[in-house]
Short mmCIF file of C-alpha atoms and ligand atoms in Angstrom, two decimals:
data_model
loop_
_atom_site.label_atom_id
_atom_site.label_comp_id
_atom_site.label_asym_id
_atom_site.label_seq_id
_atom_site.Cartn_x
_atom_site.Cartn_y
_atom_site.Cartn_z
CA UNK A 10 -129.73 -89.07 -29.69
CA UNK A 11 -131.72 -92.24 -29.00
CA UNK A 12 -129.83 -95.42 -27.99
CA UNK A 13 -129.77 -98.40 -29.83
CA UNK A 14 -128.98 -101.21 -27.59
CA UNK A 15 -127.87 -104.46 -29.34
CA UNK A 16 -125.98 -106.08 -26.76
CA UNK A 17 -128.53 -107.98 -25.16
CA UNK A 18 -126.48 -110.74 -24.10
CA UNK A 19 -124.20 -108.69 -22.58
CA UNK A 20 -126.88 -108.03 -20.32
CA UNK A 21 -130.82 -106.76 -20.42
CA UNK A 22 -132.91 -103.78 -19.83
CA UNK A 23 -135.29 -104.71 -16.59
CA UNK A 24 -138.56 -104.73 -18.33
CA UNK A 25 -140.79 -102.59 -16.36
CA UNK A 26 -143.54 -104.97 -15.14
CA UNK A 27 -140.41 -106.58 -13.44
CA UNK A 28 -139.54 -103.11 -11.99
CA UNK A 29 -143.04 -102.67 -10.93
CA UNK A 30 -143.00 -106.51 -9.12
CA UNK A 31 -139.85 -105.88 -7.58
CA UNK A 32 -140.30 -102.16 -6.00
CA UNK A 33 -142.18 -102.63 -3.32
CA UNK A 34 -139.75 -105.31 -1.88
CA UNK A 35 -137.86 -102.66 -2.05
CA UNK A 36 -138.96 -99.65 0.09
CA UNK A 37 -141.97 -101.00 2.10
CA UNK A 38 -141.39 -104.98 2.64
CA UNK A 39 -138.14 -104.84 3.41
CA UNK A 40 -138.38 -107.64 5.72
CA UNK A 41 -135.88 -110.77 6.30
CA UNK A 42 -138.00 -113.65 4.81
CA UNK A 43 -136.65 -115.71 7.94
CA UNK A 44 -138.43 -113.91 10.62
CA UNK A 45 -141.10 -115.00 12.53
CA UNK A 46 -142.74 -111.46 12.94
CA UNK A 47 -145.60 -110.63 9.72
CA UNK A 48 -143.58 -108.33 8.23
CA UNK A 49 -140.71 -110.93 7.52
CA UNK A 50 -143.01 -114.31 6.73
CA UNK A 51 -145.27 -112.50 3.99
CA UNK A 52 -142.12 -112.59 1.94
CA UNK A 53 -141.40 -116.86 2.03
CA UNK A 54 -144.70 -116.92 0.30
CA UNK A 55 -143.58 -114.39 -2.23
CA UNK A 56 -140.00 -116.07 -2.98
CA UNK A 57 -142.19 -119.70 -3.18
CA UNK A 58 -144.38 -118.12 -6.02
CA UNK A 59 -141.11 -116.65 -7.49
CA UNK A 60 -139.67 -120.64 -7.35
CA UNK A 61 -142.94 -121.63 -8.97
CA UNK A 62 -142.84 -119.09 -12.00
CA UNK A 63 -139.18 -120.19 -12.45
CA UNK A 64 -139.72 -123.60 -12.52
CA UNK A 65 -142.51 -123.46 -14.87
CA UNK A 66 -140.85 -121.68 -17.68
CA UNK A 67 -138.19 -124.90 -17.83
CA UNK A 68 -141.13 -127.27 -17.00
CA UNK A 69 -139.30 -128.58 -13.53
CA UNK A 70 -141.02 -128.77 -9.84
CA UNK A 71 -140.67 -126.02 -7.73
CA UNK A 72 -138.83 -127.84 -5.02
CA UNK A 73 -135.98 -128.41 -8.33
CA UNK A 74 -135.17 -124.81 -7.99
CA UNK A 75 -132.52 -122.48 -5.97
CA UNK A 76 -131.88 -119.54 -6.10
CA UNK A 77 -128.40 -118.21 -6.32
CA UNK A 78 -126.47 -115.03 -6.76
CA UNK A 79 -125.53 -114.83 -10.59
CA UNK A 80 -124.81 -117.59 -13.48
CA UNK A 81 -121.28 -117.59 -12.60
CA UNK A 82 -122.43 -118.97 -9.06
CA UNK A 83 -124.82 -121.67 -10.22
CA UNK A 84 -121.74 -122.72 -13.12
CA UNK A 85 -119.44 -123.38 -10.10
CA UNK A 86 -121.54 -124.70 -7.51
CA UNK A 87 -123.23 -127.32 -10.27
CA UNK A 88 -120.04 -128.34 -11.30
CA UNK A 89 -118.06 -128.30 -7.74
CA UNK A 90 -121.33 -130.67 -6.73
CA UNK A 91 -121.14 -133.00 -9.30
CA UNK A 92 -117.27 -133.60 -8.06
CA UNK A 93 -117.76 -133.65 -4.69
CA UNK A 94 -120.85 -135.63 -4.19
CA UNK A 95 -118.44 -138.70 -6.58
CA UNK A 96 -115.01 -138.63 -4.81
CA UNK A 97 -113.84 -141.24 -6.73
CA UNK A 98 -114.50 -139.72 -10.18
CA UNK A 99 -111.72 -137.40 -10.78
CA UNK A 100 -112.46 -136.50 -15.20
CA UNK A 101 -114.58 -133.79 -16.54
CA UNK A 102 -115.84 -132.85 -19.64
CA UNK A 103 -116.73 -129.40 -20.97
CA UNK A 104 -116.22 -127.72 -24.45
CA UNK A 105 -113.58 -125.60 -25.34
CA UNK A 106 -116.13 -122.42 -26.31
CA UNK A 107 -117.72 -122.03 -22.85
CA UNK A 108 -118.34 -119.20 -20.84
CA UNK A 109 -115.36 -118.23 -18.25
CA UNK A 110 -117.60 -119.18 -15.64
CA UNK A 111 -117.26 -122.63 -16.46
CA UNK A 112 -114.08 -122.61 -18.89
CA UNK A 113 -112.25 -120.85 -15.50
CA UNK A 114 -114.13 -123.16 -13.08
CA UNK A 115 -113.19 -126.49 -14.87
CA UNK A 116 -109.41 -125.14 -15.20
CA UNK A 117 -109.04 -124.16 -11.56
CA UNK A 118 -110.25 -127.90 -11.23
CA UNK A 119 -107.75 -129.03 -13.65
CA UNK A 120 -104.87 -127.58 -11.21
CA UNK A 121 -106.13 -129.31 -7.86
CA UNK A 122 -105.25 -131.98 -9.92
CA UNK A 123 -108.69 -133.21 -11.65
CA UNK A 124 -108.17 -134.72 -15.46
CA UNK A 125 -110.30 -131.98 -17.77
CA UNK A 126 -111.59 -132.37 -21.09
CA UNK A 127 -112.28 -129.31 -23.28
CA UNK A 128 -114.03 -130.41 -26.41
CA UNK A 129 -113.57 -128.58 -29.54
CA UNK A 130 -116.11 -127.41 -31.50
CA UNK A 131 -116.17 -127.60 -35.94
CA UNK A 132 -115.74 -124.34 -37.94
CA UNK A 133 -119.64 -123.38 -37.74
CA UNK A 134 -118.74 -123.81 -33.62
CA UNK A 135 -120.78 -126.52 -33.67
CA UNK A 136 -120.19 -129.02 -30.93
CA UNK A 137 -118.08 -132.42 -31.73
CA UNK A 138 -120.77 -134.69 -30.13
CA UNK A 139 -118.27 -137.80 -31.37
CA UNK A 140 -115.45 -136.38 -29.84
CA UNK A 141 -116.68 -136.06 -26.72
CA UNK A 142 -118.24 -139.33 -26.43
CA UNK A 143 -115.26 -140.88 -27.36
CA UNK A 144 -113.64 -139.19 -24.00
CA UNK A 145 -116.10 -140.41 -21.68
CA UNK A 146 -114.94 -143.13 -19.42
CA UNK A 147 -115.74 -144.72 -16.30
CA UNK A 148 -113.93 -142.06 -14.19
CA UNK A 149 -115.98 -139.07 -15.45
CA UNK A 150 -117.66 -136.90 -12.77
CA UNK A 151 -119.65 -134.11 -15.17
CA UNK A 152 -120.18 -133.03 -18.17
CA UNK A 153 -121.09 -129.49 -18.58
CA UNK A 154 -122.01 -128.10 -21.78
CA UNK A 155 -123.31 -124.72 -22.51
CA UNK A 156 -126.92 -124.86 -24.35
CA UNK A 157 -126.48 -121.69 -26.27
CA UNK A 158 -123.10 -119.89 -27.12
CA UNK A 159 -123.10 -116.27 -25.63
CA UNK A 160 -120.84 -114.78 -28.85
CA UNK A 161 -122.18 -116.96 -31.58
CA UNK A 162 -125.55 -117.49 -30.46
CA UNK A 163 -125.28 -121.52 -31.51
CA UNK A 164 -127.44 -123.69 -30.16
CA UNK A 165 -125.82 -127.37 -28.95
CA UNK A 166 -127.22 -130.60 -29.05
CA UNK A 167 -128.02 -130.88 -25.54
CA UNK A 168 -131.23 -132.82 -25.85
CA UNK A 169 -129.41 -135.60 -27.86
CA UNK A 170 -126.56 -135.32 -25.35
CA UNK A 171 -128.72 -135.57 -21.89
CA UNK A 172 -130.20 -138.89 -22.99
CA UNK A 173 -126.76 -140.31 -24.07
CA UNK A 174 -124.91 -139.39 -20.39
CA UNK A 175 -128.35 -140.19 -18.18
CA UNK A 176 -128.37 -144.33 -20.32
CA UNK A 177 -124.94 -144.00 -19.27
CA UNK A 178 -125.64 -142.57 -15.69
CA UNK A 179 -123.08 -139.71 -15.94
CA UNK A 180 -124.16 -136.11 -14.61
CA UNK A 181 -124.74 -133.34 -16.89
CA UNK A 182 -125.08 -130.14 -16.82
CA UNK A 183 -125.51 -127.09 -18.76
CA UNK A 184 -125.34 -123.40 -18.76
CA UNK A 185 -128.88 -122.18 -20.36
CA UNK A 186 -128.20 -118.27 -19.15
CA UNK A 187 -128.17 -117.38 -23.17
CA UNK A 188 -131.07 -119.76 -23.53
CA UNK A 189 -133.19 -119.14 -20.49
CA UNK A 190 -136.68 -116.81 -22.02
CA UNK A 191 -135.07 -117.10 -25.86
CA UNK A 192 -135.81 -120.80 -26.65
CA UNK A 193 -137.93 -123.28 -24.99
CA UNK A 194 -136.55 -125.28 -22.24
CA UNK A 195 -137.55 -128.35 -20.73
CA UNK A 196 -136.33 -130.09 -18.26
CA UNK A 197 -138.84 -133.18 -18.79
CA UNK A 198 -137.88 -133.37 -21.85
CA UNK A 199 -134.62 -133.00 -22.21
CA UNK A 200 -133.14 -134.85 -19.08
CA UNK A 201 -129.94 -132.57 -18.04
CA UNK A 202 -128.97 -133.40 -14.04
CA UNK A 203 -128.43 -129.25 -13.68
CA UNK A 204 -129.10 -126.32 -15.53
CA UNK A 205 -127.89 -122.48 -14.97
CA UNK A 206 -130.12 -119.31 -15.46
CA UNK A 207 -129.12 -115.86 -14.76
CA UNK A 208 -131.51 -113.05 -14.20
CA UNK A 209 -130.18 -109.86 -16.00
CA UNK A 210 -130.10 -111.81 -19.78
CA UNK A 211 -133.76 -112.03 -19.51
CA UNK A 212 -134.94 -108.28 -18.24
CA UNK A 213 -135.00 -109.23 -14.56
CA UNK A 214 -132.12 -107.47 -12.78
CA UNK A 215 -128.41 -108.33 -11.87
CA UNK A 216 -127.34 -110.12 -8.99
CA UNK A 217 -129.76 -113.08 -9.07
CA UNK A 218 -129.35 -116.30 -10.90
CA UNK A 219 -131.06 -120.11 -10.37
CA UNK A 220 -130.01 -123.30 -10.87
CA UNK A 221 -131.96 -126.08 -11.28
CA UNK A 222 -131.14 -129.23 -9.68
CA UNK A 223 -133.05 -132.36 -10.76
CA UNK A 224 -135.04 -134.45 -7.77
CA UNK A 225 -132.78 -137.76 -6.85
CA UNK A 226 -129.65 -136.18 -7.65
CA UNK A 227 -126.83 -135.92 -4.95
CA UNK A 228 -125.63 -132.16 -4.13
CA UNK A 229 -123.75 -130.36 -2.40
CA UNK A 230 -124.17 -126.73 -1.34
CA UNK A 231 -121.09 -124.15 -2.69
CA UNK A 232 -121.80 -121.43 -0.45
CA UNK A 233 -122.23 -122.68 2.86
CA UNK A 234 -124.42 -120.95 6.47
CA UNK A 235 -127.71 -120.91 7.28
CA UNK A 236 -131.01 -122.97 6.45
CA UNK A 237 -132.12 -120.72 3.45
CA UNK A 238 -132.85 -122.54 -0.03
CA UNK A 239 -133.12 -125.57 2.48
CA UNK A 240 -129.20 -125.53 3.24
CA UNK A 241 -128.65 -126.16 -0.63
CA UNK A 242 -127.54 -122.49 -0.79
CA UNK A 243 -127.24 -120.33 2.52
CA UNK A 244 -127.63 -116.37 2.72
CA UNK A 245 -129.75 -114.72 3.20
CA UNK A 246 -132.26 -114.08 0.12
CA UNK A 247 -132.42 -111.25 -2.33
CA UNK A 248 -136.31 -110.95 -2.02
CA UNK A 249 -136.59 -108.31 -4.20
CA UNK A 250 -134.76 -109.46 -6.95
CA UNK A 251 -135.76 -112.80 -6.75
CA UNK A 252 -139.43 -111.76 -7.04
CA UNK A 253 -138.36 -109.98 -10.35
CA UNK A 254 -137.00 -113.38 -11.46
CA UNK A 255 -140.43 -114.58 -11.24
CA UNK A 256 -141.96 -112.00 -12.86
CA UNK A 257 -139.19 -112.25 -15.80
CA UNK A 258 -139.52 -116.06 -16.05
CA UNK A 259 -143.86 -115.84 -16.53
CA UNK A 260 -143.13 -113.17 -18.84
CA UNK A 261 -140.60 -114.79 -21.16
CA UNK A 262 -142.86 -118.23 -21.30
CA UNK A 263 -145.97 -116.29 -21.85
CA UNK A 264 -144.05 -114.15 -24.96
CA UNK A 265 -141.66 -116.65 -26.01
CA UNK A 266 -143.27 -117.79 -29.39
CA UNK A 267 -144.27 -114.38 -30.70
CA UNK A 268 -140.34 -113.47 -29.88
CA UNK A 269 -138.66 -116.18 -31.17
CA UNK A 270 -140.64 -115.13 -35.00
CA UNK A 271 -140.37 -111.07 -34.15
CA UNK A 272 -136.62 -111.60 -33.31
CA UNK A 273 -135.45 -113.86 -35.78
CA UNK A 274 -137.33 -111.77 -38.40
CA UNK A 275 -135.02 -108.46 -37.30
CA UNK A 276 -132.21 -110.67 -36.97
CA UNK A 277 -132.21 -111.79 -40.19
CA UNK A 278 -133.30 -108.20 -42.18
CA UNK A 279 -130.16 -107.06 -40.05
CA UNK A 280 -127.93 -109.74 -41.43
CA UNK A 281 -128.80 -109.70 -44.73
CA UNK A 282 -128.28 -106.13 -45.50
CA UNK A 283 -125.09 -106.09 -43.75
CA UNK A 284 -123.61 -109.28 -45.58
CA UNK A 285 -124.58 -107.50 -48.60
CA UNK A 286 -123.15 -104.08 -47.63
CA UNK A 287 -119.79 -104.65 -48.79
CA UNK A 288 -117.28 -107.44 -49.32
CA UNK A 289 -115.40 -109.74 -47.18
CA UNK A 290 -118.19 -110.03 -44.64
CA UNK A 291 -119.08 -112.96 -43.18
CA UNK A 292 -121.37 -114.66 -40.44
CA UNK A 293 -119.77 -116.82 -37.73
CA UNK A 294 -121.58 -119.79 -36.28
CA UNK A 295 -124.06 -122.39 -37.39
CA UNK A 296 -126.88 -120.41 -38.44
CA UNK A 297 -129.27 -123.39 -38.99
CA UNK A 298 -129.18 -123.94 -35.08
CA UNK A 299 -128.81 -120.23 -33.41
CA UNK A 300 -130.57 -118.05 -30.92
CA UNK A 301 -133.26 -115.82 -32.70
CA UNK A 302 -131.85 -112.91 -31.22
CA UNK A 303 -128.13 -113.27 -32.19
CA UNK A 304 -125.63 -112.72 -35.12
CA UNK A 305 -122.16 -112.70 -35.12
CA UNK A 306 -120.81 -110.82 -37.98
CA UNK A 307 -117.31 -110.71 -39.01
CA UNK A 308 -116.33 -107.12 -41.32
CA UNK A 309 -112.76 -108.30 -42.17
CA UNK A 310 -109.72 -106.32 -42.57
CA UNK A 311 -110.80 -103.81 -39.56
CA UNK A 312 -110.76 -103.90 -36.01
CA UNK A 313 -113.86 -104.68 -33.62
CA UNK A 314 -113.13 -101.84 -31.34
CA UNK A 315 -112.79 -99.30 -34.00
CA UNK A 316 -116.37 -100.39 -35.47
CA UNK A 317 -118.05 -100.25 -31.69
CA UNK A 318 -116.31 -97.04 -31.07
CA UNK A 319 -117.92 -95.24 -34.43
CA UNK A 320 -121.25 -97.10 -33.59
CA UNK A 321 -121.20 -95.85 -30.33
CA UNK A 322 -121.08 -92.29 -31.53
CA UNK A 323 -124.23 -92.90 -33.81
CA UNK A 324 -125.51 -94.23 -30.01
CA UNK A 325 -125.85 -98.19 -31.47
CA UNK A 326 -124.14 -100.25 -28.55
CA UNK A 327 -123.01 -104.13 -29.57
CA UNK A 328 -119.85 -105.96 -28.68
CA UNK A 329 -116.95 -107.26 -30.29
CA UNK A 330 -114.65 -110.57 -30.07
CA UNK A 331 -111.71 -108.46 -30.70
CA UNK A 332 -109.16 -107.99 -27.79
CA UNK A 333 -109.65 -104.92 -26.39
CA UNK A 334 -112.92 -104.73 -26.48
CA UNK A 335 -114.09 -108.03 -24.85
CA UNK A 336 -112.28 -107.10 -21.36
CA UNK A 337 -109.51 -109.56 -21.82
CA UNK A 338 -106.18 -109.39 -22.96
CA UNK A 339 -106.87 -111.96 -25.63
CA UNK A 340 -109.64 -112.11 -28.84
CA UNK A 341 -112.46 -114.10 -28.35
CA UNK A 342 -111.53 -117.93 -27.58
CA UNK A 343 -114.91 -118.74 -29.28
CA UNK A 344 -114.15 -118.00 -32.38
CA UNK A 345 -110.52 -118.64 -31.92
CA UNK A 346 -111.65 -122.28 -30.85
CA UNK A 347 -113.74 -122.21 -34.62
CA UNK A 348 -110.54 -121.45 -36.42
CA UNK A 349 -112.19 -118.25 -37.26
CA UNK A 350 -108.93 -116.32 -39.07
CA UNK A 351 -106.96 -113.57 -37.49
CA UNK A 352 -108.25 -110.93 -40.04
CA UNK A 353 -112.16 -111.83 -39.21
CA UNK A 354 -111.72 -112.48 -35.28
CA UNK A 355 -110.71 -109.04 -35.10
CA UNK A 356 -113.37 -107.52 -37.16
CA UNK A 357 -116.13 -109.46 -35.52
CA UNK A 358 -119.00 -107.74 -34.01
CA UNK A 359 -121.68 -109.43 -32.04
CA UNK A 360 -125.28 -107.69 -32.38
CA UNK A 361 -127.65 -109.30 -29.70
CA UNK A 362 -131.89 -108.07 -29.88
CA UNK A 363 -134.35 -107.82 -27.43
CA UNK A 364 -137.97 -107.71 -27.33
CA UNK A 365 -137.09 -103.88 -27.13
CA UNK A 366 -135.89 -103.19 -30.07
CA UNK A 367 -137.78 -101.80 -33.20
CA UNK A 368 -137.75 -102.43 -36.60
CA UNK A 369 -137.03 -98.92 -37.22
CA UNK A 370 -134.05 -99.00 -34.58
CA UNK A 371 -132.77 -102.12 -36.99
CA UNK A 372 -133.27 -99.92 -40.28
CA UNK A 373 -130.98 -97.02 -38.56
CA UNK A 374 -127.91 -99.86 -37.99
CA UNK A 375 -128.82 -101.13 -41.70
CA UNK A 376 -128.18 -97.02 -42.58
CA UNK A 377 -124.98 -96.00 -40.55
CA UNK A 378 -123.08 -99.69 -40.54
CA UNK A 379 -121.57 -99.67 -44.57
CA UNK A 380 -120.60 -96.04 -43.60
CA UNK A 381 -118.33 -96.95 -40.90
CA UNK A 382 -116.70 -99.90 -42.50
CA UNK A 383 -116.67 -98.10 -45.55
CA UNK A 384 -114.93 -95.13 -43.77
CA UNK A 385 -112.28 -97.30 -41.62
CA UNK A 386 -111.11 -99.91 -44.44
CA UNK A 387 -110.09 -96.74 -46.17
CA UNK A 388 -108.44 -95.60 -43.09
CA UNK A 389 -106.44 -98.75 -42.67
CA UNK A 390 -103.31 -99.14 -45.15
CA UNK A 391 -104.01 -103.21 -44.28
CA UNK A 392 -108.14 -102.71 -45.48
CA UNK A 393 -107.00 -100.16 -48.33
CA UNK A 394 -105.02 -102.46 -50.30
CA UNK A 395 -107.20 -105.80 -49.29
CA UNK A 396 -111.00 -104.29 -49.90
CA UNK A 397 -111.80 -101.94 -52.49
CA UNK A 398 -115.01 -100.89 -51.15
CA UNK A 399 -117.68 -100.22 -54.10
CA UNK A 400 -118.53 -96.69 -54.72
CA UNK A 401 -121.80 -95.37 -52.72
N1 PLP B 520 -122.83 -118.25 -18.79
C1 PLP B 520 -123.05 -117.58 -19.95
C2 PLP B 520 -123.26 -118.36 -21.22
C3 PLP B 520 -123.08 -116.18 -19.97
O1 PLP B 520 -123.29 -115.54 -21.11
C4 PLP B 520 -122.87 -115.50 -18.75
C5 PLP B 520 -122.82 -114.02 -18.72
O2 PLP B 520 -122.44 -113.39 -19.69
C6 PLP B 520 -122.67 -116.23 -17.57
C7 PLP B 520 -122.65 -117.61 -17.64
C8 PLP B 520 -122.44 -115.56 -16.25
O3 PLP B 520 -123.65 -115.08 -15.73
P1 PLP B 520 -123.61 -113.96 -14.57
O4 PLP B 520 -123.23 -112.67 -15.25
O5 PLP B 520 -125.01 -113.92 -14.03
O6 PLP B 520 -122.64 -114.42 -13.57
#
């Protein structure tokens, strides 16, 4: 049985021109980048084209990026910068649907005794731009706020936002790891302070991330050593998979607009057919501003985990808001923080594409998903009596 993997931004397949860049940094020039000998300073040259390929898929200098270990790292050193480098500024802002990487970050703040703002979001789990310019005040260090929602796929108004907070000469930042090789990003454009990128959501591999710091701004280093990444962030680099970052990056600009059209197009044949499958389905987020590779679908009146367990045995892997499912001991915040209702959190299932998948691999989901709601409303008294489910 093939696999159908729709979980893409749970993490990505390493596409295998990225493999191919990567290996030989691997076996053969395994060198430290920081020695003087040959076999060490080939590799600065390599990591500098890396920087370059990086920074021109978000349009920023190469001298704008560092490398880091992972998103979570460039979240929490962006944000632990922005309060560090203004002492006197003791208020942040962030939104109440962000990753834990920044939702964790900003409360650990909040108990050293910062003053944290967690913006809500509308229904659709669309940001409340009003709301959180109405919190801004003369004491606020950072904002961070996430470009693109990892469970809903919604896009925020980040552009509108970065020129609001730079006229008012307060730092932003955002987490683009959903983003980052999905939409176009632009850093001249759009005027965010910092901006996070993670390598495994766009087919390079785990354990590498970037973030972008924008020239004239004040930082300071979270992970603190040696001279690498020019003292902004010491250790000693992960050649190998920073190279695939590179590789990633060119490849993502140079496909983007062909993707963007190929995987909105499944997207959309997949959502349709499902909201159509049967009743009391619906689609959370704001789908006039969403990733093209992302829907959020709620089946109501059956649980997440159930629906990813019988997908799972037809091999088609996706991800659910529901408790147990999600790693945590509560349902998704995201869509808690949307007023999503109990019934549909629970029955929500996230399907996330790739440039991987096949119109033929969507068809087969379209097949088998009625089936297995079908099959577990009529297995749960709660479903029985709410859904009558029409006859095949
Ligand atoms: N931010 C967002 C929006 C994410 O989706 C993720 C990962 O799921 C992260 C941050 C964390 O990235 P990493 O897994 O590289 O630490």
């Amino acid at each position: 049985m093939n696999t159908i993997y729709l979980d893409n931004n749970a993490t990505t397949r390493v596409a295998p021109e990225v493999l191919d860049a990567m290996l030989p940094y691997l076996t053969d020039l395994y060198g430290n980048p920081s020695s003087m000998h040959t076999f060490g300073g080939q590799l600065h040259r390599k990591i500098e084209e890396a920087r370059e390929k990086v920074a021109a898929m978000i349009n920023a200098n190469p001298e704008e990026i560092i490398f880091t270990s992972c998103g979570t790292e460039s979240d929490n050193t962006a944000i632990m910068s922005a309060v560090e480098s203004q002492p006197r500024r003791r208020h942040v802002i962030t939104t109440r649907v962000e990753h834990p990487a920044v939702l964790n970050f900003c409360q650990h703040l909040g108990r050293k005794g910062y003053r944290v703002t967690f913006v809500p979001v509308n229904r659709q789990g669309q940001l409340d731009m009003d709301n959180l310019l109405k919190m801004l005040d003369d004491d606020t260090a950072v904002v961070s706020v996430m470009y693109a929602n990892n469970e809903t796929g919604v896009i925020f108004p980040v552009d509108a936002l970065a020129g609001i907070l730079r006229d008012r000469g307060i730092l932003f930042h955002t987490d683009a790891v959903q983003a980052a090789g999905k939409i176009p990003l632009d850093v001249q454009r759009v005027p965010v302070d910092m901006l996070t990128i993670s390598g495994h959501k766009l087919h390079a591999p785990k354990g590498v991330g970037v973030l972008y710091v924008r020239k004239g701004t004040r930082f300071h280093p979270y992970v603190i050593g040696g001279h690498q990444e020019r003292g902004r962030r010491s250790g000693t680099e992960n050649v190998a998979s920073i190279i695939a970052l590179g590789k990633a990056c060119e490849l993502a600009a140079h496909h983007l607009d062909r993707e963007i059209v190929y995987l909105s197009g499944l997207r959309d044949r997949l959502e349709t057919a499902l909201l159509g499958c049967c009743p009391n389905v619906r689609v959370n987020g704001d789908t006039s501003s969403r990733l093209p590779n992302t829907t959020n679908i709620s089946f109501e009146y059956v649980e997440g985990e159930a629906i990813l367990l019988r997908l799972n045995e037809f091999g088609i892997c996706a991800s659910s808001g529901s408790a147990c499912t999600s790693g945590s001991l509560e349902p998704s915040h995201v869509l808690r923080a949307m007023g999503v209702p109990y019934t549909a959190v629970h029955g929500s299932v996230r399907f996330s594409l790739s440039r991987f998948n096949t119109e033929k691999e969507i068809d087969r989901v379209i097949e088998v998903v009625p089936g297995v709601i079908k099959e577990l409303r009529q297995l749960s008294p709660f479903g029985r009596e709410k859904i009558s489910c029409p006859p095949e």
